[in-house]
Amino acid sequence: MNMTIVSVGPDIGSKELLETIDRDGCAIVRGLASTDSMDAVARDLDPFFANTPNGEGYFVGRRTKRMGGLIVKSPAARRLVAHPLVLEVMDAILGPHRGAYRLNLTQAIQIHPGEPEQILHKDQELYPFEHAGFECMVNALWAYDDFTEENGATRIVVGSHKQPVDRQPRPDAVCQAVMPRGSVLIYLGSATHSGGANKSARPRTALTFSYALGWLRQAENQYLAVPPRIARDLPESLQRLIGYAIHVPNLGWYEGQDPSVVLQADTAPTLAARDYFPPQLEQELRTYYETRLAQ
Ligand SMILES: O=C(O)CCC(=O)C(=O)O
Ligand SMILES: [Fe+2]
């Protein structure tokens, strides 16, 4: 098994990146965001961090600050959420055959000095089904600071996406995502990983954006995080990613409509309910009803 995380430069094509992710369950793209764009995100988020308390659970960490709602808190982070290379990866892994995918969560994770390593886990463990034989979640974890072994760079077991979760693997099976600020670790929801221990004197911060199949419940409630009055002014592609779009067939509707109607009007629409089916099913229904009605 390959025991290091493959780390590639920002000019990598999505095809090569996908081959690595498919084989290893993860890959690092170094320097995908410029220092300037990370500075802009930091200007947006640092004031919020100052007011965010430490977590209060084993998993979230008691010396770790976490905050969501990054699309609202940081206009600069929107470019990372919708980075074209990241979305090409999502399109390829989550797109085919299973409909659109959506943003599962946005979270900034600031691990402070003295935090021990987090328990190894697979992010998809929140769904109560065994590995379905296809990927249902993919995450992009951006380094907001340089990630080092000492400051708690994310730990990951390369190749673990093809194995059941093992929380205590041989120590040499666990790699760390050492990467400079502005890099991104892309990993599958089926890959075993965790936050690292911060043995340095300064916090280590990650920005995580998780993407999941559109028929799964989003971990972060996107409609509370990005309510219609704010979503209204975002680009349509981001609105759709958040979930202001019907998921065919018939999931996520509002008053029988594609939920994007709430972005167009202040009042609840009084429109007729309708079907949202894929073309093949729509055709099957047409044939069924037209045949029956003709009898
Ligand atoms: O902070 C990190 O490096 C990863 C944290 C993580 O995996 C999680 O909270 O699910
Ligand atoms: Fe995780």
Short mmCIF file of C-alpha atoms and ligand atoms in Angstrom, two decimals, residues 59 118 121 123 187 193, ligand 2:
data_model
loop_
_atom_site.label_atom_id
_atom_site.label_comp_id
_atom_site.label_asym_id
_atom_site.label_seq_id
_atom_site.Cartn_x
_atom_site.Cartn_y
_atom_site.Cartn_z
CA PHE A 59 -15.33 14.50 19.00
CA GLN A 118 -9.08 13.24 17.36
CA HIS A 121 -13.25 8.03 11.78
CA ASP A 123 -17.07 11.20 7.85
CA TYR A 187 -10.60 13.05 0.76
CA HIS A 193 -8.88 10.25 9.12
FE FE B 2 -13.68 14.05 9.89
#
